[in-house]
Coordinates of C-alpha atoms in Angstrom, one line a residue:
X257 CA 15.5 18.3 -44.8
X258 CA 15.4 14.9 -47.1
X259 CA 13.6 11.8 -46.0
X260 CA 16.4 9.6 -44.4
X261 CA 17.5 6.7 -46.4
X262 CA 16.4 3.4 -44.8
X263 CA 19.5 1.0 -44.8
X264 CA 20.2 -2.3 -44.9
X265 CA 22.4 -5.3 -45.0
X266 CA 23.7 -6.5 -48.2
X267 CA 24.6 -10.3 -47.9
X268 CA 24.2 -12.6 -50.9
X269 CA 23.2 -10.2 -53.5
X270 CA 20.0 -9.2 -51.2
X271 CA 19.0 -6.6 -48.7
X272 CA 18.0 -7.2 -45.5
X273 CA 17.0 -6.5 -41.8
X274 CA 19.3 -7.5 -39.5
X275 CA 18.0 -10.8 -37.3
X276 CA 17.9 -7.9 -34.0
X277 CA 15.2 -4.8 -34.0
X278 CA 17.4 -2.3 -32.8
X279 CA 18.1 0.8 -35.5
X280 CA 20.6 3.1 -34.9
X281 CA 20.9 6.5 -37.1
X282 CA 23.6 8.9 -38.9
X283 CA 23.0 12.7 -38.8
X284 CA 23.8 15.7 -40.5
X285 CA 27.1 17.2 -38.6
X286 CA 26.1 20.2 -40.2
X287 CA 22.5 20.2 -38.7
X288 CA 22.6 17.6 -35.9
X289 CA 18.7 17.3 -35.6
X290 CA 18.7 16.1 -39.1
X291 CA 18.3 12.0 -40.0
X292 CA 20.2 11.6 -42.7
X293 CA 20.0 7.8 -42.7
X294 CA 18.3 5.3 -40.4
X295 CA 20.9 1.2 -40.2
X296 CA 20.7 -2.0 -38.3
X297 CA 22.9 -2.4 -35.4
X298 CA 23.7 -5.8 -37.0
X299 CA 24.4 -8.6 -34.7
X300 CA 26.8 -11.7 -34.7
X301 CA 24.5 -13.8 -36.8
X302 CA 24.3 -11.3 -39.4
X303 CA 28.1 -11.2 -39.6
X304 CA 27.7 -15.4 -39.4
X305 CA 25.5 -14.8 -42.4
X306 CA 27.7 -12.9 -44.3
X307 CA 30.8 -15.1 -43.9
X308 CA 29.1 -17.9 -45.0
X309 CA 27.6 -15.9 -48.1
X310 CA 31.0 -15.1 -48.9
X311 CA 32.5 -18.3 -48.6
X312 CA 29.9 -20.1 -50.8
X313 CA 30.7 -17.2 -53.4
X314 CA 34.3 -17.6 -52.9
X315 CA 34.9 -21.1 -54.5
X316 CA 33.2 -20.1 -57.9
X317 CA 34.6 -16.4 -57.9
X318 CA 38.0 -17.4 -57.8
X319 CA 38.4 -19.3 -60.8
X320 CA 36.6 -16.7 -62.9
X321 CA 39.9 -15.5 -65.0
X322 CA 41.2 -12.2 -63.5
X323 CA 40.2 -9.7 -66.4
X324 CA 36.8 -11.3 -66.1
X325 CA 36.9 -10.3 -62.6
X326 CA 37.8 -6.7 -63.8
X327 CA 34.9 -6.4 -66.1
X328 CA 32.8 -6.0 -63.1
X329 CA 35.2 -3.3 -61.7
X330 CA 35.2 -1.3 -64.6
X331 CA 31.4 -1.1 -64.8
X332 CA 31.4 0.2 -61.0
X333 CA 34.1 2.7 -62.4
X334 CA 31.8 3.7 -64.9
X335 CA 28.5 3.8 -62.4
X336 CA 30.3 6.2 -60.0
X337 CA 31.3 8.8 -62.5
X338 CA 27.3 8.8 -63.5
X339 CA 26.4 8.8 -60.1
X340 CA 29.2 11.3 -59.3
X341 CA 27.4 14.2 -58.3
X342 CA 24.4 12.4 -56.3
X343 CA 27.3 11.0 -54.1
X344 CA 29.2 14.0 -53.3
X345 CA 25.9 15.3 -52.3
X346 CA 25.6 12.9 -50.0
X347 CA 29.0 12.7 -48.7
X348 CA 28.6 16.0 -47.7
X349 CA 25.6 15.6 -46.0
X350 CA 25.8 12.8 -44.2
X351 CA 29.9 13.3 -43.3
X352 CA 30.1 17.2 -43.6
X353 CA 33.1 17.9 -46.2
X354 CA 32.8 20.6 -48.5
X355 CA 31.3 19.5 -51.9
X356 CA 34.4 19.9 -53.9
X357 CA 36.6 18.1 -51.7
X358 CA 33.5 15.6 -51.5
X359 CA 33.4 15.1 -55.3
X360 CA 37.2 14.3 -54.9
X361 CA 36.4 11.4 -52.5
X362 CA 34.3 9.8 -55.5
X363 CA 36.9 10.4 -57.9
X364 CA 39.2 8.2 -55.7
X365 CA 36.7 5.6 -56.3
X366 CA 36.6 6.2 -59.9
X367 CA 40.3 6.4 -60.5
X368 CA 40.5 3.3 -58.4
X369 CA 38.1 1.4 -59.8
X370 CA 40.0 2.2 -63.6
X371 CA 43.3 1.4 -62.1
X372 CA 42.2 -2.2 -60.6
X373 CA 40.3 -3.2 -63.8
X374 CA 44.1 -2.9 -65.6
X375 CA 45.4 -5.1 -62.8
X376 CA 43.2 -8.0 -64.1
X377 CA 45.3 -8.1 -67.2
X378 CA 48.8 -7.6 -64.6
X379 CA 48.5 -10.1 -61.8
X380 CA 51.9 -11.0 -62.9
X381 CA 54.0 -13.8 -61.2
X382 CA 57.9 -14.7 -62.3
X383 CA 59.5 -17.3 -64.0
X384 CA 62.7 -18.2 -63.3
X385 CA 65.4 -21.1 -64.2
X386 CA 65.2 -24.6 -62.5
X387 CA 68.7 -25.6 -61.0
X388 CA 67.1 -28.9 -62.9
X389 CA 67.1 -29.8 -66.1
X390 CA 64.0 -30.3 -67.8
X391 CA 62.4 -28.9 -65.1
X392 CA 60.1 -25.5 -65.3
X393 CA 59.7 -23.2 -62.3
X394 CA 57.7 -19.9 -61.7
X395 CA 55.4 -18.2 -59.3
X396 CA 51.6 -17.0 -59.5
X397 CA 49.6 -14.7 -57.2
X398 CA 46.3 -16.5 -55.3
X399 CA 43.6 -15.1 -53.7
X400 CA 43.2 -15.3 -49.7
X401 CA 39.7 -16.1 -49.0
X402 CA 37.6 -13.7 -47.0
X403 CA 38.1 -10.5 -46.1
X404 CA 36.9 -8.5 -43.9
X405 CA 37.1 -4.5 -44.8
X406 CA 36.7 -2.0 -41.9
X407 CA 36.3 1.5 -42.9
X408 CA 36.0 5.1 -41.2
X409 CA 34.4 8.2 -42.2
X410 CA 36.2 10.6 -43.8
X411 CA 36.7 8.8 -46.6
X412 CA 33.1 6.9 -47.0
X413 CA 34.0 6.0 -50.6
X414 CA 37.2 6.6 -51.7
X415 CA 38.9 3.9 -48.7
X416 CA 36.3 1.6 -49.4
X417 CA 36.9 1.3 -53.2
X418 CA 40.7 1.2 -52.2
X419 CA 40.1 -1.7 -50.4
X420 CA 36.9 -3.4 -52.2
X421 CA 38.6 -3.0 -55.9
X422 CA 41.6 -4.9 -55.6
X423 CA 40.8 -7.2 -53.5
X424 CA 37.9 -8.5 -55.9
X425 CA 40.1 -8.3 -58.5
X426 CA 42.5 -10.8 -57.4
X427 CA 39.4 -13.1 -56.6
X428 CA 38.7 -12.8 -52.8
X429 CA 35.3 -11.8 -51.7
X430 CA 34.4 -9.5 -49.2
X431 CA 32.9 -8.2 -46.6
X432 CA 32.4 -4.3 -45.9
X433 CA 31.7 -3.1 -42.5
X434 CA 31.8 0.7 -42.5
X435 CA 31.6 3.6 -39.8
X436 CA 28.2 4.5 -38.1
X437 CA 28.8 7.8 -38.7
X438 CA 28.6 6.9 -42.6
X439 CA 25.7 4.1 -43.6
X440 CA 24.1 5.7 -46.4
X441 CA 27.1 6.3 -48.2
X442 CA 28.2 2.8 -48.0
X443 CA 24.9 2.1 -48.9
X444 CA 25.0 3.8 -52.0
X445 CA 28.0 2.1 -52.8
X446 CA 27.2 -1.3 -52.1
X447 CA 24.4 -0.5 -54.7
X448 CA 26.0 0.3 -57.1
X449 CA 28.4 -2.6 -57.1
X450 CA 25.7 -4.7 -57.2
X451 CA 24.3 -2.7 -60.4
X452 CA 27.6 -3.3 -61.5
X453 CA 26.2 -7.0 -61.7
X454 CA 29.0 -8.8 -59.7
X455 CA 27.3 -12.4 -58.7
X456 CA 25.8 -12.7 -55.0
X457 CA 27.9 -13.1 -51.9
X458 CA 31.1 -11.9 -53.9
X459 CA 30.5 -8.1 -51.6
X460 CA 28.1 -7.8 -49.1
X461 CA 27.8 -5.0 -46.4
X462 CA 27.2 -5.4 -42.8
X463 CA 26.2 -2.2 -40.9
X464 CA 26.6 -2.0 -37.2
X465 CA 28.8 -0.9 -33.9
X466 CA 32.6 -1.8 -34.2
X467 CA 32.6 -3.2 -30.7
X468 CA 29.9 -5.9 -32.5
X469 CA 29.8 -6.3 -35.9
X470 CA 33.2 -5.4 -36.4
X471 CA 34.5 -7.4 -33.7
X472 CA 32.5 -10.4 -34.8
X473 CA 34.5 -10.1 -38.2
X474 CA 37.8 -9.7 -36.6
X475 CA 36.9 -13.1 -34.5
X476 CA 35.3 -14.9 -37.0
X477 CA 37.3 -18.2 -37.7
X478 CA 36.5 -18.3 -41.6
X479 CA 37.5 -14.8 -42.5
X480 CA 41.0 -15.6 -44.1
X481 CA 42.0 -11.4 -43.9
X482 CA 40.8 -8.4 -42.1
X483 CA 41.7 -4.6 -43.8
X484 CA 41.5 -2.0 -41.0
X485 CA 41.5 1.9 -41.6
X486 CA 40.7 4.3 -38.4
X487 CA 42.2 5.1 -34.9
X488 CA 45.7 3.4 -33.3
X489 CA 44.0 1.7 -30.6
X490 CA 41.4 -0.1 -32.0
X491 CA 43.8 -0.9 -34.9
X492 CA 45.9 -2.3 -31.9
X493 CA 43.1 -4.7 -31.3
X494 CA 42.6 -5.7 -34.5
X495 CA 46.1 -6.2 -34.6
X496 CA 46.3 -8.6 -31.6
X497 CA 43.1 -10.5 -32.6
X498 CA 44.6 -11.3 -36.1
X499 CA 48.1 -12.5 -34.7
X500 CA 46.5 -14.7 -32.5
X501 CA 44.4 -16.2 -34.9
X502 CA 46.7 -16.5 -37.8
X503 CA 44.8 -13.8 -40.4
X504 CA 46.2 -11.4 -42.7
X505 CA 45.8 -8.1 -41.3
X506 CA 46.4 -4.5 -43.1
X507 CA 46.5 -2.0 -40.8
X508 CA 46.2 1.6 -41.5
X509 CA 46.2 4.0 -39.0
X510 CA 47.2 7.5 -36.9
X511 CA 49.6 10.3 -38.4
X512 CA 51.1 13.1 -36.5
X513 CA 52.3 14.6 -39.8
X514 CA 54.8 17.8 -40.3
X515 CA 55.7 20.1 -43.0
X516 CA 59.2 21.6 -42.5
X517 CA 59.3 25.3 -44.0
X518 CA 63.2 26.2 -44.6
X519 CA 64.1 29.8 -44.3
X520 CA 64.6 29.7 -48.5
X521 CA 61.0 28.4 -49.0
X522 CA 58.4 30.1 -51.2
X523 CA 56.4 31.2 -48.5
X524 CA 53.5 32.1 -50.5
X525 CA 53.4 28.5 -51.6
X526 CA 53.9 27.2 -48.0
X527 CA 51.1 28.8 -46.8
X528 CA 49.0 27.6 -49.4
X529 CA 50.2 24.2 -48.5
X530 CA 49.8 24.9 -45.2
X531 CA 46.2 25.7 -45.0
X532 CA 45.5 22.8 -47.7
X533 CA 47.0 20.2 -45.4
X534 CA 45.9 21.6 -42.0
X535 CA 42.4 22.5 -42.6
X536 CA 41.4 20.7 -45.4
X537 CA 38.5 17.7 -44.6
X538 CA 38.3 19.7 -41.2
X539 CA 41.7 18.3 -40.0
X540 CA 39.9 15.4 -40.5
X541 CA 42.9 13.4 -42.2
X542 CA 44.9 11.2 -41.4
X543 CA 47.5 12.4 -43.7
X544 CA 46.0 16.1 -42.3
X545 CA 49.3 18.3 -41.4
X546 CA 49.2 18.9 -37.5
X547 CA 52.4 20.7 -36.8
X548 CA 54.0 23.1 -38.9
X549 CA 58.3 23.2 -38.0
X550 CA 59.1 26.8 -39.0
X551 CA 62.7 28.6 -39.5
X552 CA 63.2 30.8 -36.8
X553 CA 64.4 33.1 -39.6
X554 CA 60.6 32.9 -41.7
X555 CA 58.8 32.0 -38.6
X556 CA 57.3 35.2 -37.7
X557 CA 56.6 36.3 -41.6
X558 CA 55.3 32.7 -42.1
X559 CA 52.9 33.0 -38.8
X560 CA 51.1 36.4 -39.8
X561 CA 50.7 35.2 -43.3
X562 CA 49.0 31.9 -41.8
X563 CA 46.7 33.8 -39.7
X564 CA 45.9 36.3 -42.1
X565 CA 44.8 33.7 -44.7
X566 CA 43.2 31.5 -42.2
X567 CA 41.2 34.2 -40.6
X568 CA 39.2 34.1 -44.0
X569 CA 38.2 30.9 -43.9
X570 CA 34.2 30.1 -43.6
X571 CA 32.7 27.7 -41.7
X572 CA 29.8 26.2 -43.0
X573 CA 27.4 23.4 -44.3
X574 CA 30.0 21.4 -47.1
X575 CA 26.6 21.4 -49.5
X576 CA 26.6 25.6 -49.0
X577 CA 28.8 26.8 -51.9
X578 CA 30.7 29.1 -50.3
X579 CA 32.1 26.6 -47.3
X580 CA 36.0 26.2 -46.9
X581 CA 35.9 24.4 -43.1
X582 CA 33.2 22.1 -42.9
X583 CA 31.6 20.2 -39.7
X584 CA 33.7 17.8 -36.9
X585 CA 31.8 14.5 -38.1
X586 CA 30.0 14.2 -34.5
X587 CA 29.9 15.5 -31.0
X588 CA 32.3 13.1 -29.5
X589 CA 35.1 14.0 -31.7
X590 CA 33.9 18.0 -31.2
X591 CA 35.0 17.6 -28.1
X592 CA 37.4 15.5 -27.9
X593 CA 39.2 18.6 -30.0
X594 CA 37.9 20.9 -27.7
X595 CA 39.5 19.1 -24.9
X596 CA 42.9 19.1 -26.7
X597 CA 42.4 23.1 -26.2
X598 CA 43.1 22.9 -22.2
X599 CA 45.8 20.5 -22.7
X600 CA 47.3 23.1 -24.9
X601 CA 47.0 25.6 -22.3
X602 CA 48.2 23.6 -19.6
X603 CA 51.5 22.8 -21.4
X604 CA 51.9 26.1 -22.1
X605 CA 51.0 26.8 -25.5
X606 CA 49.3 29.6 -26.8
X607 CA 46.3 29.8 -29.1
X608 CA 46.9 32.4 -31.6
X609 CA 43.6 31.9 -33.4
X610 CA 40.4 30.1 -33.2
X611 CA 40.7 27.4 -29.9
X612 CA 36.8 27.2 -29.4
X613 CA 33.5 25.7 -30.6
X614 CA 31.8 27.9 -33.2
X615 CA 28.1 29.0 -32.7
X616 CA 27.5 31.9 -34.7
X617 CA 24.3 31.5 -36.4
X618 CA 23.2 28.5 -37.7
X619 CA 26.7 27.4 -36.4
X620 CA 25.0 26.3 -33.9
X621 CA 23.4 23.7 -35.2
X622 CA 26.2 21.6 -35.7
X623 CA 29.7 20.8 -34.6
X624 CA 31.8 23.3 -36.0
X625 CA 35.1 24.3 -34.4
X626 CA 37.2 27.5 -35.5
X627 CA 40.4 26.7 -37.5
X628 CA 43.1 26.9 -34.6
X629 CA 46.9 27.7 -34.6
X630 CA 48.9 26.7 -32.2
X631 CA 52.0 29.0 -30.7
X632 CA 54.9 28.4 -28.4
X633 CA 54.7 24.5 -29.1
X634 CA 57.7 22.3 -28.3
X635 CA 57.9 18.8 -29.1
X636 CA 57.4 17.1 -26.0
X637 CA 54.1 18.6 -25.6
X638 CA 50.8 16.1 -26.3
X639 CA 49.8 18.3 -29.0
X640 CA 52.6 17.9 -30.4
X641 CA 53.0 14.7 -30.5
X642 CA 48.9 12.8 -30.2
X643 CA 46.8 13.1 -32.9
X644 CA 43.7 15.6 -32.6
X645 CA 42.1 14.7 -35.9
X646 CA 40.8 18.6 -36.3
X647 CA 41.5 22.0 -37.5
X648 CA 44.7 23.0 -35.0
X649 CA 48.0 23.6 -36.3
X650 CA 50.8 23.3 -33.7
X651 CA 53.9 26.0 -35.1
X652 CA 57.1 24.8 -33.6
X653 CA 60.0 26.9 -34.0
X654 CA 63.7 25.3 -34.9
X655 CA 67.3 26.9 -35.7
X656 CA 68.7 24.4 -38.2
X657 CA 67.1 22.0 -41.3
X658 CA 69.0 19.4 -39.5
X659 CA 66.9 20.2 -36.2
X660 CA 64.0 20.3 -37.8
X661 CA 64.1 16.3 -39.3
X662 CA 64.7 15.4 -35.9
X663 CA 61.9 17.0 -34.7
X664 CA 59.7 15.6 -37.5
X665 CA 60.8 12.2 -36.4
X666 CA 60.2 12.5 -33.2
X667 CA 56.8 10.9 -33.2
X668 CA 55.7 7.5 -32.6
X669 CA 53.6 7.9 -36.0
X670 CA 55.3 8.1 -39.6
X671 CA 52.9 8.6 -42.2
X672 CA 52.8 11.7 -44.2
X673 CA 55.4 14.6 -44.0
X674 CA 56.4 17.6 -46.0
X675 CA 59.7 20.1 -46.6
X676 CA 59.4 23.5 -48.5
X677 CA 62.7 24.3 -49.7
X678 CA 64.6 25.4 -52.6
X679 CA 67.5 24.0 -51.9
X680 CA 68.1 20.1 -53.8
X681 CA 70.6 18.7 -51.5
X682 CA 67.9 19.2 -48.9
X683 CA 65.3 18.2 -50.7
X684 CA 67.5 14.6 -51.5
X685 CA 68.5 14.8 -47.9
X686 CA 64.6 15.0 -47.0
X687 CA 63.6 12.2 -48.9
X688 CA 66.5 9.7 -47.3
X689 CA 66.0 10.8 -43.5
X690 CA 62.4 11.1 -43.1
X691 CA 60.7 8.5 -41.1
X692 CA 57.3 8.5 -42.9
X693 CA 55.6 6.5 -45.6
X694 CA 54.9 9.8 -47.5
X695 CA 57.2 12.7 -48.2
X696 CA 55.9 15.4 -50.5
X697 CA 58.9 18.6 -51.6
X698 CA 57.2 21.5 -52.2
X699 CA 53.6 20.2 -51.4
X700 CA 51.1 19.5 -48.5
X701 CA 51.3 16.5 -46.8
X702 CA 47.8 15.7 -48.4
X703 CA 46.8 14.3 -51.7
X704 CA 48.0 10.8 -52.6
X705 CA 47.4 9.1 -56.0
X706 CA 45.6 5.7 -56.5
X707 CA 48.6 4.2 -58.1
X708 CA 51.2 5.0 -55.4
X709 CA 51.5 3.0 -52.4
X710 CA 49.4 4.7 -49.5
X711 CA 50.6 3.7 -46.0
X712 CA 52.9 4.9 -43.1
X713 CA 55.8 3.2 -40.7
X714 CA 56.0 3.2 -36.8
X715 CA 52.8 2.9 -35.4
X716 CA 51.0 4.1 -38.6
X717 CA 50.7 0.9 -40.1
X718 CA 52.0 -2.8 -39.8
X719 CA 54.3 -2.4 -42.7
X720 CA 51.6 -3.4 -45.6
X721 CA 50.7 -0.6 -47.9
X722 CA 47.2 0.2 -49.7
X723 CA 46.8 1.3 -53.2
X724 CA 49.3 1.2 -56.2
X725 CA 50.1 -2.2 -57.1
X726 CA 51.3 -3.2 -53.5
X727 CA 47.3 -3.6 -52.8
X728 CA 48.1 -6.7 -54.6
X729 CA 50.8 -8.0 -52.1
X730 CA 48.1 -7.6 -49.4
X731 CA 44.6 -9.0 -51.1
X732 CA 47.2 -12.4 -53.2
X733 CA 49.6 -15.1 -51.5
X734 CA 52.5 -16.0 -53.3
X735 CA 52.5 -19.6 -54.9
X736 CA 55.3 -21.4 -56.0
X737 CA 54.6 -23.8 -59.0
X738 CA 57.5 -26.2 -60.2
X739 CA 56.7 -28.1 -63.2
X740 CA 59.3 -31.7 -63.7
X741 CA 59.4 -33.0 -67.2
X742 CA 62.3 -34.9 -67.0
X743 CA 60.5 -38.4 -66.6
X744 CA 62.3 -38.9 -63.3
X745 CA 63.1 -38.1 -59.9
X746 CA 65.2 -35.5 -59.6
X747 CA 65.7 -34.3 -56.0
X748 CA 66.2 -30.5 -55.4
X749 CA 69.5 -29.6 -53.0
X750 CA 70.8 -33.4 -53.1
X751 CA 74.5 -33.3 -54.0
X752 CA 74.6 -35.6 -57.0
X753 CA 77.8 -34.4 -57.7
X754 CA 80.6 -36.5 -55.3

């Protein structure tokens, strides 16, 4: 075991004990008797704190030019690829991924801290003819203010960085406020954007329980914009609190996602795709793929090679080398999941493989649960249709391509989705009729890029996509700037004409 990291706030380019005594800890899902880190359980005068240091830094870090401002990204680009290995370590202690996917997460980071750095040289507005003479008229992109940046777990620094990057970039300051289950990592971060040297209040960190310090962000009156990443309902909140105080609000939330497999699909590369999208990160995805609608014509070939392959699969620590599944992230979730298996049953399901909490060994020890397929699902069932956020696959059977979007669609979530076909007028067909921010052909319905637009429709989202350079539409406001050099009045929509 390691000595636990001792965390603290970050607020005004200093670290500090929150104003309360009370300490809360993140542990090892791997080994749950293990510390991994030790955080305040931050209170609303630490978030008061925050707000204000971000407020003061605000009015100066604005009007620094914007490829100034990306300097200082760049550097924290540059910090996490020397740091890269240290983090994934800790990812993968403190979370529970396996260490390659782990080093993945901070290559997000990296490849997003790159991308935004070019966006301080791209902040680009329009110019556009005057109905006017001698009259000059275009548009430029401002900064919000403050926002407020509310992260999960499974992603303790690739979201963050999607959110932190362009947001400073376009001159807002921030505040971080990430998942218990995931201090140190933020922690780590946090340092090294402050190594990266950016000036004091322009990113602080506030550590905490949501139903506190998150809270207090969402309600604070001087936070201009609050960026929201984990489950529907408390996105719902968030949602509600924002509307009736006039914020900005990105929300990114639930999936129920689906990869189609067509009876003329390269089934070796479906199941590949398959067991990438379902199992990967534990299930632990938003984006993770949670049903799989089969051809009855490929469905039984397709559902022996699944459970052959997934049968191999090792459960372990994500630091052992030999790990594919790692950890649920905490007991809660383990059995929420676990739960999810009676429901299953009651419906009428039947569990094929896995379907119970694993305690072989040193298993025991943490909050493992056996990869799990699904049988005999149809769509009205609640595992086919609520998010589990774990390793279970539901297999639904259909007779047509044209039964099978339906099916897809018939979800109140619409983020990632997937066909396997070789047919192109599919494929097209695919692309048009999903209902789903995200449609991969011939891929899992995991893996998105820093410079595509990340984000779902439905309940996934409120429309607002991260990442790509539609992060900008989120962290700017539009301005319109008309400029008259006529040397007189001349009045816009006035018929002068008569």
């Amino acid at each position: 075991m390691t000595t636990p990291l001792t965390c603290q706030n970050y607020i005004n380019g200093q670290w500090l004990n929150a104003t309360g005594e009370n300490i809360l800890a993140s542990h090892n899902p791997a080994n749950k008797t293990e510390v991994v880190a030790t955080f305040p359980r931050s209170q609303v005068e630490d978030v008061n704190q925050a707000v204000a240091a971000a407020r003061q830094a605000y009015q100066s870090w604005r009007k620094v030019p914007a490829p100034a401002r990306a300097e200082y990204i760049f550097r924290v680009g540059e910090l996490l690829a020397e740091h890269k290995e240290e983090l994934a370590e800790l990812i993968s202690r403190e979370m529970g991924k396996p260490l390659t996917e782990a080093r993945g997460d901070v290559q997000e980071g990296i490849d997003c801290a790159f991308y935004s750095a070019g966006e301080g040289r791209r902040l680009f507005g329009q110019t556009t003819p005057s109905e006017m003479p001698n009259k000059f008229a275009m548009t430029v992109r401002m900064p919000i203010g403050i926002c407020a940046l509310i992260t999960p777990w499974n992603f303790p620094i690739a979201i963050p960085c999607w959110k932190a990057m362009p947001a400073l970039v376009c001159g807002n300051t921030v505040i971080l406020k990430p998942a218990e289950d995931t201090p140190a990592c933020a922690t780590k971060l946090i340092e090294i954007f402050a190594a990266a040297g950016l000036p004091p209040g322009v990113i602080n960190l506030v550590h905490g329980v949501g139903e506190e310090a998150g809270k207090a962000l969402v309600e604070h009156p001087d936070v201009d914009l609050v960026s929201f990443t984990g489950s529907s309902e408390t996105g719902a909140f968030v949602g509600a609190t924002c509307g009736r105080t006039h914020k900005r609000v990105c929300l990114e939330m639930g999936g129920k996602n689906a990869q189609v497999v067509m009876e003329d699909a390269n089934l070796e590369l479906a199941v590949d795709g398959a067991l990438w999208g379902a199992f990967g990160t534990t299930g632990q995805r938003c984006t993770a793929t949670s049903r799989l609608i089969l051809h009855r014509d490929i469905k039984e070939k397709f559902t022996t090679m699944l459970c052959e392959r997934a049968s191999q699969l090792r459960l372990g620590a994500g630091y052992e080398p030999e790990t594919d599944i790692g950890p649920i992230i905490n007991h809660k979730q383990l059995q929420r999941v676990y739960e999810y298996m009676t429901i299953a049953r009651e419906e009428g399901a039947k569990i094929l493989m896995g379907g119970e909490i694993a305690t072989a060994g040193l298993l025991k020890q943490g909050y493992f649960f056996q990869p799990t397929i699904l049988d005999n699902v149809t769509p009205e069932m609640r595992v086919a249709r609520e998010e589990i956020f774990g390793p279970v696959v539901a297999l639904i059977e259909v007779n047509t391509f044209e039964q099978a979007i339906a099916i897809l669609n018939d979800t109140k979530y619409g983020l990632s989705s997937s066909i396997y076909t070789r047919d192109i007028n599919r494929a097209f067909t695919a692309m048009r009729d999903i209902e789903a921010g995200i449609t991969y052909i011939n891929g899992p319905t995991i893996g998105a890029e820093v410079h595509l637009p990340f984000g779902g429709v439905k309940q996934t989202g409120n429309g607002h996509r991260e990442a790509g350079t539609t992060a900008l539409d989120v962290f700017t406001e539009w301005k319109s700037v008309y400029v008259d050099f006529s040397g007189s009045l001349q009045r816009a929509q006035i018929d002068n004409r008569g």
